[in-house]
């Protein structure tokens, strides 16, 4: 939940793109069946084990690159999947990367974790980058999201009972179901 309102910034030779995080989902530990750490330490999931503040980027279903922020102390596997952004900077570049026309709503560009990675130009080469000092950073631009909803994680088959998905209530860039837990 602390990542909501922060800004994901990507610097490339093509330009700078940035968007405010409006939806995120937590994956915590080897006892979380949906976390990539569930089977234990592997070459693929090693970034989850720390250090914190690094990117964990992986290829999902052989199609989409998904970006996570590693969150816990070294040796304690956990990360937050960044699911949606409100585009703030580099919108024309995001549109080109998504193959979209100029009239497309900005809120559609980074709705969903695969779309936001494509729009920002995030790839497997960004895995393990330091999210403070590298070309891929998470920054605090002083934005606070006051109305936050919480509900079940989506896009997975196991671990859906854990209410570890958070989003800016009513934001048009939020992906998937907006089922709120009471």
mmCIF file of N, CA and C in Angstrom, residues 22 107 111 145 147-149 167-174 178 180:
data_model
loop_
_atom_site.group_PDB
_atom_site.id
_atom_site.type_symbol
_atom_site.label_atom_id
_atom_site.label_comp_id
_atom_site.label_asym_id
_atom_site.label_seq_id
_atom_site.Cartn_x
_atom_site.Cartn_y
_atom_site.Cartn_z
ATOM 1 N N UNK A 22 -0.938 3.388 -9.135
ATOM 2 C CA UNK A 22 -2.316 3.452 -8.652
ATOM 3 C C UNK A 22 -2.879 2.074 -8.299
ATOM 4 N N UNK A 107 -5.172 6.975 -19.423
ATOM 5 C CA UNK A 107 -5.425 5.965 -18.381
ATOM 6 C C UNK A 107 -5.397 4.545 -18.929
ATOM 7 N N UNK A 111 -2.666 0.419 -17.876
ATOM 8 C CA UNK A 111 -3.636 -0.370 -17.124
ATOM 9 C C UNK A 111 -3.252 -1.834 -17.282
ATOM 10 N N UNK A 145 -2.339 9.343 -1.927
ATOM 11 C CA UNK A 145 -3.640 8.813 -2.328
ATOM 12 C C UNK A 145 -4.401 8.514 -1.041
ATOM 13 N N UNK A 147 -7.852 7.777 -0.720
ATOM 14 C CA UNK A 147 -8.910 6.779 -0.788
ATOM 15 C C UNK A 147 -8.360 5.512 -1.443
ATOM 16 N N UNK A 148 -8.022 4.534 -0.607
ATOM 17 C CA UNK A 148 -7.404 3.285 -1.070
ATOM 18 C C UNK A 148 -8.357 2.126 -0.814
ATOM 19 N N UNK A 149 -8.539 1.293 -1.828
ATOM 20 C CA UNK A 149 -9.342 0.080 -1.692
ATOM 21 C C UNK A 149 -8.415 -1.122 -1.585
ATOM 22 N N UNK A 167 -5.524 -0.478 -4.434
ATOM 23 C CA UNK A 167 -5.650 0.423 -5.566
ATOM 24 C C UNK A 167 -6.285 1.744 -5.145
ATOM 25 N N UNK A 168 -6.023 2.759 -5.956
ATOM 26 C CA UNK A 168 -6.627 4.075 -5.753
ATOM 27 C C UNK A 168 -8.095 3.953 -6.146
ATOM 28 N N UNK A 169 -8.960 4.094 -5.168
ATOM 29 C CA UNK A 169 -10.395 3.910 -5.379
ATOM 30 C C UNK A 169 -10.900 4.815 -6.503
ATOM 31 N N UNK A 170 -11.583 4.192 -7.461
ATOM 32 C CA UNK A 170 -12.204 4.938 -8.549
ATOM 33 C C UNK A 170 -11.271 5.413 -9.638
ATOM 34 N N UNK A 171 -9.983 5.103 -9.553
ATOM 35 C CA UNK A 171 -9.042 5.597 -10.570
ATOM 36 C C UNK A 171 -9.266 4.858 -11.889
ATOM 37 N N UNK A 172 -9.334 5.569 -13.015
ATOM 38 C CA UNK A 172 -9.626 4.912 -14.296
ATOM 39 C C UNK A 172 -8.532 3.979 -14.812
ATOM 40 N N UNK A 173 -7.317 4.073 -14.306
ATOM 41 C CA UNK A 173 -6.237 3.201 -14.784
ATOM 42 C C UNK A 173 -6.186 1.854 -14.066
ATOM 43 N N UNK A 174 -6.961 1.676 -13.010
ATOM 44 C CA UNK A 174 -6.942 0.428 -12.252
ATOM 45 C C UNK A 174 -7.411 -0.714 -13.150
ATOM 46 N N UNK A 178 -12.762 -4.659 -9.310
ATOM 47 C CA UNK A 178 -12.667 -3.656 -8.250
ATOM 48 C C UNK A 178 -13.469 -4.108 -7.034
ATOM 49 N N UNK A 180 -14.189 -4.926 -3.526
ATOM 50 C CA UNK A 180 -13.607 -4.427 -2.288
ATOM 51 C C UNK A 180 -13.995 -5.329 -1.139
#
